[in-house]
XYZ file of N, CA and C in Angstrom:
705
model
N 0.745 -1.227 -0.021
C 0.021 0.069 -0.103
C 0.981 1.186 0.151
N 1.839 1.062 0.685
C 2.962 2.383 0.786
C 3.463 2.601 -0.560
N 4.031 1.690 -1.083
C 4.405 1.812 -2.396
C 3.649 2.461 -3.221
N 2.406 2.314 -3.257
C 1.325 2.767 -4.088
C 1.306 4.276 -3.843
N 1.583 4.634 -2.681
C 1.318 5.933 -2.386
C 2.207 7.073 -2.716
N 1.685 8.199 -2.783
C 2.514 9.379 -3.581
C 3.833 9.554 -2.984
N 4.732 10.049 -3.348
C 6.258 10.164 -2.607
C 5.929 11.295 -1.674
N 6.652 11.264 -0.568
C 6.792 12.197 0.583
C 7.877 13.052 -0.161
N 7.553 14.360 -0.147
C 8.913 15.413 -0.656
C 9.091 15.969 0.858
N 10.298 16.785 0.499
C 10.637 18.072 1.820
C 9.792 18.939 2.163
N 8.377 19.069 1.059
C 7.306 19.763 1.499
C 6.449 19.353 2.568
N 6.185 18.186 2.256
C 5.537 17.209 3.145
C 5.782 17.057 4.509
N 7.453 17.173 4.481
C 8.041 16.680 5.652
C 7.992 18.128 6.523
N 8.166 19.167 5.689
C 8.227 20.681 6.635
C 6.786 20.872 7.052
N 5.911 20.351 6.453
C 4.220 20.744 6.810
C 4.369 20.175 8.129
N 4.660 18.590 7.990
C 4.222 17.719 9.199
C 5.079 18.350 10.221
N 6.485 18.817 10.196
C 7.001 19.415 11.524
C 6.160 20.426 12.157
N 5.726 21.269 10.929
C 5.422 22.711 11.712
C 3.739 22.345 12.343
N 3.103 21.554 11.992
C 1.910 20.891 12.306
C 2.341 20.283 13.793
N 3.291 19.459 13.964
C 3.739 18.738 15.131
C 4.163 19.681 16.111
N 4.722 20.666 15.473
C 4.880 21.811 16.866
C 4.041 22.799 17.392
N 2.699 22.556 16.346
C 1.670 23.290 16.846
C 0.300 22.657 17.622
N 0.295 21.299 17.020
C -0.479 20.180 17.731
C -1.691 20.164 16.950
N -2.217 21.842 16.557
C -3.398 21.601 15.776
C -3.335 23.152 14.963
N -3.886 23.186 14.155
C -3.624 24.384 13.083
C -4.809 24.736 12.422
N -5.443 25.777 12.450
C -6.685 26.132 11.771
C -6.584 26.259 10.073
N -7.465 26.185 9.679
C -7.905 25.660 8.266
C -7.046 26.702 7.178
N -7.329 27.907 7.448
C -6.623 29.130 6.770
C -5.268 28.916 6.975
N -4.471 28.609 8.316
C -3.239 28.583 8.281
C -2.631 27.605 7.601
N -3.327 26.468 7.942
C -2.878 24.989 7.055
C -2.708 25.350 5.716
N -3.559 26.033 5.014
C -3.495 26.162 3.646
C -2.410 27.281 3.338
N -2.079 28.217 3.976
C -0.733 29.223 3.784
C 0.517 28.456 3.976
N 0.636 27.307 4.843
C 1.704 26.577 5.378
C 1.857 25.929 4.042
N 0.938 25.185 3.299
C 1.040 24.291 2.454
C 1.397 24.721 1.163
N 0.864 26.112 0.896
C 1.827 26.875 0.009
C 2.999 27.111 -0.024
N 3.328 27.583 1.174
C 4.697 28.016 1.616
C 5.799 26.898 1.714
N 5.310 25.931 2.068
C 6.188 24.592 1.637
C 6.335 24.033 0.701
N 5.285 24.270 -0.399
C 5.755 23.941 -1.719
C 6.740 24.694 -2.295
N 6.307 26.291 -2.245
C 7.264 27.144 -2.845
C 8.587 27.003 -2.427
N 8.938 26.782 -1.011
C 10.613 26.610 -0.670
C 11.052 25.454 -1.344
N 10.292 24.410 -1.653
C 10.804 23.240 -2.007
C 10.646 22.901 -3.338
N 10.078 24.083 -4.323
C 9.891 23.899 -5.276
C 9.144 22.651 -5.977
N 7.806 22.374 -5.038
C 7.165 21.226 -5.338
C 5.698 21.792 -5.864
N 5.281 21.066 -6.774
C 3.975 21.587 -7.304
C 2.641 21.875 -6.722
N 2.286 23.218 -6.830
C 1.179 23.872 -5.804
C 0.139 23.995 -6.332
N -1.230 23.192 -5.929
C -2.569 23.521 -6.191
C -3.527 24.054 -5.512
N -3.938 25.268 -5.419
C -4.686 25.668 -4.315
C -5.469 24.836 -3.695
N -6.483 24.069 -4.500
C -7.481 23.174 -4.176
C -6.767 21.866 -3.508
N -5.869 21.647 -3.310
C -5.292 20.138 -3.231
C -4.563 19.773 -1.762
N -4.946 20.590 -0.932
C -4.443 20.656 0.287
C -4.683 19.022 1.075
N -6.122 18.542 0.609
C -6.413 17.510 1.544
C -5.612 16.157 0.716
N -5.290 16.427 -0.689
C -4.678 15.181 -1.121
C -3.169 15.476 -0.679
N -2.732 16.424 -0.334
C -1.209 16.691 0.152
C -1.322 15.903 1.494
N -2.157 16.156 2.414
C -2.432 15.336 3.776
C -2.570 14.280 3.549
N -3.351 13.575 2.585
C -3.743 11.881 2.091
C -2.167 11.598 2.010
N -1.101 11.825 1.051
C -0.110 11.515 0.990
C 0.931 11.485 2.191
N 0.773 12.596 3.131
C 1.669 12.602 4.277
C 1.010 11.155 5.524
N -0.593 11.075 5.266
C -0.724 9.933 6.056
C -0.414 8.532 5.697
N -0.538 8.430 4.117
C -0.140 7.177 3.739
C 1.250 6.604 4.424
N 1.762 7.762 4.699
C 3.325 7.602 5.167
C 3.461 7.158 6.644
N 2.387 8.138 7.391
C 2.271 7.946 8.765
C 1.678 6.826 9.224
N 1.166 6.079 8.607
C 0.093 4.741 8.619
C 1.124 3.690 9.812
N 2.167 3.483 9.175
C 2.939 2.502 9.808
C 3.479 3.172 11.106
N 3.423 4.139 11.550
C 3.519 4.751 12.791
C 2.737 4.967 13.635
N 1.377 4.414 13.011
C -0.032 4.687 13.938
C -0.208 6.181 13.985
N -0.087 6.993 12.917
C -0.365 8.327 13.452
C -1.099 8.978 11.983
N -1.885 9.915 12.277
C -2.422 10.371 11.232
C -2.888 12.073 11.294
N -3.109 12.751 10.124
C -3.411 14.256 10.456
C -5.019 13.788 10.187
N -5.789 14.785 11.049
C -7.159 14.638 10.865
C -7.622 15.985 10.947
N -8.435 16.080 10.213
C -9.344 17.284 9.877
C -10.749 17.335 10.747
N -10.868 18.524 11.410
C -12.160 18.666 12.118
C -12.641 19.646 12.379
N -13.886 20.422 12.752
C -14.285 21.601 12.662
C -14.584 22.027 14.319
N -14.412 23.232 14.207
C -14.658 23.941 15.347
C -15.914 24.134 15.904
N -16.480 23.811 17.126
C -17.862 23.717 17.482
C -18.204 25.098 17.729
N -17.512 26.193 17.824
C -17.956 27.638 17.945
C -18.273 28.226 16.733
N -17.220 27.903 15.780
C -17.394 28.927 14.587
C -17.397 27.944 13.372
N -17.491 26.700 13.288
C -17.311 25.661 11.998
C -16.560 25.827 11.294
N -15.314 26.361 11.614
C -13.749 26.459 10.930
C -13.262 25.006 11.031
N -12.514 24.658 9.668
C -12.016 23.409 9.880
C -10.789 23.855 10.604
N -9.984 22.954 11.222
C -9.060 22.399 11.901
C -8.085 21.119 11.549
N -6.934 21.334 11.687
C -6.120 20.252 11.360
C -5.218 19.478 12.619
N -5.276 18.333 12.996
C -4.347 17.957 14.256
C -3.976 16.542 13.997
N -2.483 16.496 14.402
C -2.018 15.375 14.078
C -2.327 14.361 15.476
N -2.657 13.118 15.146
C -3.425 12.391 15.946
C -2.775 11.172 16.020
N -2.314 10.788 17.587
C -1.868 9.210 17.544
C -2.796 7.926 17.832
N -2.834 7.047 16.825
C -3.675 5.973 16.723
C -3.362 5.173 17.654
N -2.007 5.000 18.140
C -1.668 3.620 18.764
C -2.335 3.638 20.261
N -2.204 4.577 20.820
C -2.716 4.535 22.303
C -4.015 5.688 22.248
N -4.875 4.992 23.331
C -6.244 6.088 23.450
C -5.758 7.205 24.087
N -6.152 8.181 23.715
C -5.918 9.866 24.087
C -5.496 9.595 25.648
N -6.254 9.096 26.224
C -6.184 9.180 28.130
C -4.886 8.599 28.325
N -4.340 7.277 27.463
C -3.224 6.844 28.124
C -2.143 7.836 27.763
N -2.441 8.483 26.721
C -1.147 9.284 25.853
C -1.256 10.367 27.112
N -1.693 11.010 27.487
C -2.123 12.276 28.479
C -1.351 11.592 30.111
N -1.611 10.449 30.109
C -1.122 10.165 31.295
C 0.418 9.939 31.410
N 1.213 10.249 30.145
C 2.759 10.400 30.181
C 3.056 11.958 30.504
N 1.787 12.768 30.568
C 1.982 13.987 31.023
C 1.784 14.781 32.161
N 0.798 13.754 32.744
C -0.236 14.023 33.730
C 0.120 13.216 34.818
N -0.035 13.633 35.890
C -0.318 12.866 37.232
C -1.404 12.099 37.429
N -1.724 11.086 38.172
C -2.946 10.200 38.233
C -3.888 11.331 38.675
N -4.013 11.991 39.663
C -5.071 12.858 40.405
C -5.411 13.995 39.350
N -4.462 14.290 38.686
C -4.714 15.292 37.205
C -5.303 15.078 36.629
N -5.274 13.665 35.916
C -5.913 12.977 35.017
C -7.370 12.519 35.377
N -7.420 12.341 36.988
C -8.737 12.016 37.061
C -9.639 13.415 37.406
N -9.076 14.545 37.573
C -9.765 15.645 37.454
C -10.154 15.985 36.281
N -9.097 15.604 35.053
C -9.569 16.045 33.490
C -10.767 15.240 33.437
N -10.617 13.711 33.802
C -11.966 12.732 33.293
C -13.209 13.285 34.017
N -13.115 13.781 35.264
C -14.585 14.223 35.875
C -14.766 15.661 34.969
N -13.729 16.421 34.903
C -14.349 17.666 33.942
C -15.338 17.216 32.604
N -14.621 16.063 32.029
C -14.876 15.702 30.684
C -16.416 14.902 31.122
N -16.804 14.676 32.072
C -17.986 14.048 32.469
C -19.235 15.223 32.734
N -18.798 16.131 33.191
C -19.296 17.439 33.564
C -19.670 18.053 32.287
N -18.799 18.414 31.193
C -18.924 19.065 30.029
C -20.007 17.788 29.054
N -19.618 16.552 29.119
C -20.521 16.007 28.069
C -22.107 15.625 28.601
N -22.006 15.687 30.019
C -23.565 15.086 30.569
C -24.296 16.894 30.848
N -23.697 17.789 30.399
C -24.351 18.898 30.498
C -25.294 19.176 29.336
N -26.017 20.181 29.643
C -26.934 20.773 28.340
C -26.480 21.391 27.443
N -25.453 22.195 27.449
C -25.015 23.059 26.492
C -23.638 23.015 26.129
N -22.693 21.745 26.682
C -21.456 21.509 26.339
C -20.586 22.369 27.150
N -20.841 22.692 28.177
C -19.732 23.198 29.110
C -19.906 23.154 30.697
N -18.816 23.250 31.470
C -18.844 22.969 32.894
C -18.030 24.225 33.459
N -18.761 25.052 34.796
C -18.264 26.110 35.070
C -17.068 25.769 35.837
N -16.225 26.588 36.038
C -15.126 26.388 36.741
C -15.380 26.138 38.509
N -16.413 26.754 38.793
C -16.912 26.579 40.497
C -17.253 25.003 40.574
N -17.873 24.388 39.053
C -18.011 22.722 39.482
C -17.010 22.028 39.509
N -16.329 22.381 38.631
C -14.776 21.895 38.263
C -14.034 21.739 39.572
N -13.803 23.095 40.128
C -13.158 23.259 41.595
C -13.900 22.482 42.644
N -15.125 22.274 42.670
C -15.471 21.488 43.958
C -15.271 20.183 43.783
N -14.805 19.493 42.605
C -14.540 18.005 42.295
C -12.949 17.767 43.181
N -12.276 19.244 43.035
C -10.556 18.887 43.527
C -10.570 18.195 44.882
N -11.335 18.157 46.050
C -10.717 17.893 47.077
C -11.984 16.033 47.253
N -12.636 15.821 45.951
C -13.217 14.543 46.060
C -12.401 13.366 45.214
N -11.159 13.995 44.709
C -10.753 12.989 43.847
C -10.224 11.754 44.692
N -10.383 10.436 44.013
C -9.889 9.167 45.029
C -8.426 9.242 44.851
N -7.977 9.478 43.889
C -6.384 9.184 43.791
C -5.630 9.991 44.659
N -5.833 11.331 44.574
C -5.128 12.313 45.721
C -5.810 13.444 45.701
N -6.338 14.142 46.877
C -7.123 15.139 46.854
C -6.015 16.427 46.083
N -7.031 17.523 45.873
C -5.971 18.520 45.396
C -6.587 19.913 45.961
N -5.665 20.887 46.305
C -6.366 22.343 46.966
C -7.023 22.848 45.343
N -7.709 23.688 45.825
C -8.381 24.509 44.935
C -7.453 25.333 44.087
N -6.485 25.777 44.829
C -5.536 26.619 43.970
C -4.687 25.727 42.928
N -4.271 24.446 43.244
C -3.580 23.744 42.517
C -4.382 23.210 41.436
N -5.621 23.133 41.424
C -6.800 22.695 40.313
C -7.174 24.121 39.409
N -6.771 24.975 40.521
C -6.906 26.290 39.363
C -5.729 26.547 38.320
N -4.672 25.840 38.981
C -3.616 26.030 37.766
C -3.458 25.003 37.026
N -4.144 24.134 37.314
C -4.060 22.685 36.233
C -5.258 23.150 35.072
N -6.188 23.633 35.470
C -7.067 24.319 34.480
C -6.442 25.222 33.620
N -5.575 25.721 33.569
C -4.744 26.665 33.276
C -3.882 25.998 32.018
N -3.081 24.964 32.588
C -2.278 24.280 31.831
C -3.281 23.136 30.948
N -4.392 22.690 31.214
C -5.376 22.017 30.148
C -5.567 22.872 29.258
N -5.640 24.161 29.522
C -5.976 25.059 28.363
C -4.973 25.244 27.471
N -3.849 25.681 27.830
C -2.462 25.959 27.567
C -2.193 24.574 26.558
N -2.378 23.345 27.187
C -2.307 21.917 26.412
C -3.374 21.900 25.306
N -4.271 22.865 25.151
C -5.169 22.650 24.128
C -6.274 21.250 24.502
N -6.309 20.833 25.831
C -7.115 19.885 25.848
C -8.569 20.515 26.219
N -8.507 21.739 26.975
C -9.669 22.390 27.182
C -9.600 23.563 26.655
N -10.940 24.292 26.395
C -10.662 25.969 25.979
C -11.852 26.720 27.165
N -11.542 28.008 27.351
C -12.452 28.329 28.330
C -12.941 29.737 27.658
N -14.257 30.247 28.166
C -14.683 31.208 28.085
C -15.614 31.754 29.131
N -15.119 32.795 29.561
C -16.058 33.421 31.014
C -16.250 32.738 31.978
N -15.300 31.988 32.202
C -15.344 30.925 33.437
C -15.894 29.693 33.048
N -16.261 29.319 31.794
C -17.014 28.028 31.596
C -15.908 27.643 30.474
N -15.983 26.212 30.948
C -15.020 25.253 30.102
C -15.665 24.388 29.168
N -15.152 24.049 27.882
C -15.328 23.159 27.160
C -14.288 22.170 26.559
N -14.572 21.386 26.072
C -13.232 20.686 25.189
C -12.876 21.233 23.890
N -11.565 21.445 23.876
C -10.926 22.083 22.855
C -11.229 21.160 21.564
N -11.195 21.830 20.630
C -11.429 21.318 19.218
C -10.334 20.372 18.988
N -8.972 20.581 19.432
C -8.046 19.334 19.325
C -8.299 17.969 19.822
N -8.896 18.196 20.999
C -9.245 17.263 22.377
C -10.547 16.238 21.414
N -11.228 17.210 20.898
C -12.689 16.711 20.229
C -12.012 15.934 18.992
N -11.227 16.510 18.284
C -10.431 15.558 17.077
C -10.041 14.570 17.351
N -8.943 14.547 18.447
C -8.426 13.327 18.900
C -9.003 12.278 19.942
N -10.345 12.958 20.524
C -10.950 11.811 21.372
C -12.364 11.492 20.764
N -12.410 11.906 19.605
C -13.665 11.538 19.265
C -14.131 9.890 19.507
N -13.369 9.254 19.083
C -13.557 7.851 19.471
C -13.863 7.460 20.696
N -13.006 7.701 21.609
C -12.772 7.734 23.017
C -14.139 7.878 23.322
N -14.487 8.978 23.250
C -15.760 9.553 23.894
C -17.088 8.810 23.280
N -17.268 8.348 22.075
C -18.048 7.905 21.538
C -18.332 6.486 22.103
N -17.196 5.728 22.533
C -17.608 4.458 23.227
C -17.528 4.615 24.403
N -16.952 5.377 25.285
C -16.984 5.619 26.285
C -18.158 6.394 27.241
N -19.084 7.416 26.419
C -20.036 7.732 26.943
C -21.520 7.413 25.685
N -21.306 5.796 25.318
C -22.314 5.848 24.409
C -23.753 6.143 24.810
N -24.408 6.293 25.664
C -26.089 6.827 26.306
C -26.023 8.188 25.853
N -24.843 9.206 26.256
C -24.973 10.399 25.905
C -24.428 10.836 24.857
N -23.266 10.729 24.549
C -22.484 11.092 23.359
C -23.443 11.390 22.122
N -23.394 12.497 21.070
C -24.106 12.003 19.914
C -23.355 12.790 18.948
N -23.769 12.398 17.843
C -22.960 13.178 16.573
C -24.109 13.917 15.989
N -23.288 14.991 15.548
C -24.327 16.168 14.923
C -24.924 15.734 13.539
N -26.068 15.827 13.185
C -27.244 15.281 12.272
C -26.855 15.906 11.042
N -25.822 17.033 11.215
C -25.685 17.767 9.678
C -23.883 17.092 9.195
N -23.136 17.445 10.260
C -21.617 17.041 9.675
C -21.006 15.692 10.035
N -22.320 15.070 11.248
C -21.776 13.662 11.648
C -20.576 13.536 12.498
N -20.148 14.596 13.012
C -19.134 14.540 13.626
C -19.580 14.792 15.227
N -18.569 14.404 16.168
C -19.236 14.397 17.608
C -19.881 15.985 18.144
N -20.670 15.898 18.788
C -21.265 17.152 18.949
C -20.891 17.399 20.105
N -20.243 18.402 21.025
C -20.405 18.507 22.382
C -21.270 19.859 22.785
N -20.679 20.740 21.877
C -21.367 22.129 22.196
C -22.496 21.929 20.779
N -24.070 21.772 21.501
C -25.099 21.944 20.317
C -26.339 21.979 20.864
N -27.324 22.106 19.998
C -28.743 22.182 20.144
C -29.386 20.953 20.152
N -30.242 20.616 20.749
C -31.070 18.979 20.711
C -32.263 19.142 20.079
N -32.901 18.543 19.235
C -34.236 18.592 19.073
C -35.283 18.184 20.170
N -36.136 18.644 20.835
C -37.048 18.481 21.952
C -37.885 17.186 21.870
N -38.229 17.121 20.558
C -39.213 15.724 20.030
C -38.601 14.568 19.862
N -37.516 14.654 18.888
C -36.732 13.182 18.384
C -35.366 13.075 19.140
N -35.014 14.152 19.849
C -33.402 14.078 20.476
C -32.094 14.501 19.394
N -32.048 14.422 18.182
C -31.050 14.648 17.517
C -30.390 16.076 17.900
N -28.915 15.841 17.582
C -28.203 17.050 17.985
C -27.558 17.704 16.876
N -27.240 19.194 16.869
C -26.679 19.880 15.723
C -26.015 20.908 16.512
N -24.629 20.744 15.679
C -23.350 21.930 16.065
C -24.386 23.255 15.858
N -23.903 24.420 16.476
C -24.621 25.445 16.387
C -23.887 25.980 14.892
N -22.783 26.071 14.731
C -22.391 26.352 13.287
C -23.215 26.049 12.081
N -23.370 24.483 12.293
C -24.540 23.506 11.649
C -25.938 23.890 11.274
N -26.523 24.528 12.698
C -27.588 24.937 12.778
C -27.835 26.215 12.306
N -26.957 27.155 12.164
C -27.199 28.577 11.396
C -27.092 28.203 10.058
N -26.134 27.573 9.538
C -25.781 27.108 8.222
C -27.448 26.514 7.403
N -27.632 25.437 8.034
C -28.802 24.668 7.747
C -30.153 25.126 7.577
N -30.218 26.239 8.905
C -31.773 27.152 8.785
C -31.527 28.151 8.154
N -30.311 28.970 7.673
C -30.199 30.082 6.930
C -31.456 30.220 5.886
N -31.793 29.456 5.238
C -32.865 29.834 4.183
C -33.998 29.307 4.434
N -34.219 28.929 5.884
C -35.476 29.027 6.184
C -36.423 29.819 6.979
N -37.761 30.265 6.590
C -38.287 31.189 7.446
C -38.773 30.631 8.589
N -39.149 29.404 8.801
C -39.726 28.821 10.077
C -38.914 27.500 10.069
N -37.807 27.812 11.051
C -36.787 26.216 11.159
C -37.639 25.275 11.962
N -37.269 23.941 11.063
C -37.905 22.469 11.524
C -37.006 21.795 11.477
N -36.950 20.487 12.472
C -36.100 19.765 12.844
C -35.813 18.869 11.529
N -34.603 18.481 11.093
C -34.397 17.880 9.629
C -35.040 16.305 9.842
N -34.795 15.982 11.097
C -35.325 14.708 11.179
C -36.586 14.153 11.523
N -37.448 15.073 12.058
C -39.033 14.846 12.733
C -39.847 15.769 12.342
N -39.296 17.008 11.411
C -40.079 17.956 11.042
C -40.944 18.831 12.176
N -40.315 18.619 13.227
C -40.844 19.517 14.299
C -40.514 20.890 14.109
N -40.989 21.708 14.871
C -40.429 23.187 15.014
C -39.489 23.051 15.860
N -38.066 23.987 15.204
C -36.688 23.790 16.045
C -37.078 25.330 17.015
N -36.950 24.992 18.450
C -37.680 26.080 19.117
C -36.389 26.919 19.838
N -35.130 26.803 19.313
C -33.851 27.484 19.951
C -34.039 28.903 18.604
N -33.211 29.641 19.481
C -32.661 31.156 18.416
C -31.622 30.319 17.608
């Protein structure tokens, strides 16, 4: 299979190195980087061929159990690219970066976010968990510091004291979340990716990302659920 794959060039290698150092990259930045890499290494560039360029990289990453994956930001619907490790589940990979009680706080935070109505957990609720950890209790100050680290490391993102899963985390952990939260985790009815921040039909229970909702209902005077045709009750 690898023999059939397109050749990796220095342009591909440079692109991969930069993406590795960032961990995740917004689509427009990735497109600029793709162009720049092709120019530097005098490789043929076609503005609409970024995904093909990435497919070539992925065919060579396959034996290493890694993959460049594309996902959408839940807040604005923009495409992002992230380098994902397929060899171990993300929680085991996090275990090399965080202590056991830090990991436990992350898992509990994830529970709060996924079981919430809107895909967010308040800092108050998260910090209240710090002294209930099984592994080793944590002071509020330590937990506050840890939340900052989770945001810096792009596992969580924060808005006005509310935390949700970072786009990178969703791209990397989609399979983990779908299999570990089978009863509550939902896929967006429009883009079919995992939906954490979403609106849910009150009649049939399907979920849609907010950017997908905006796009889907843009041309409709009276928004109706794409599944059951009931009135969509949200703004």
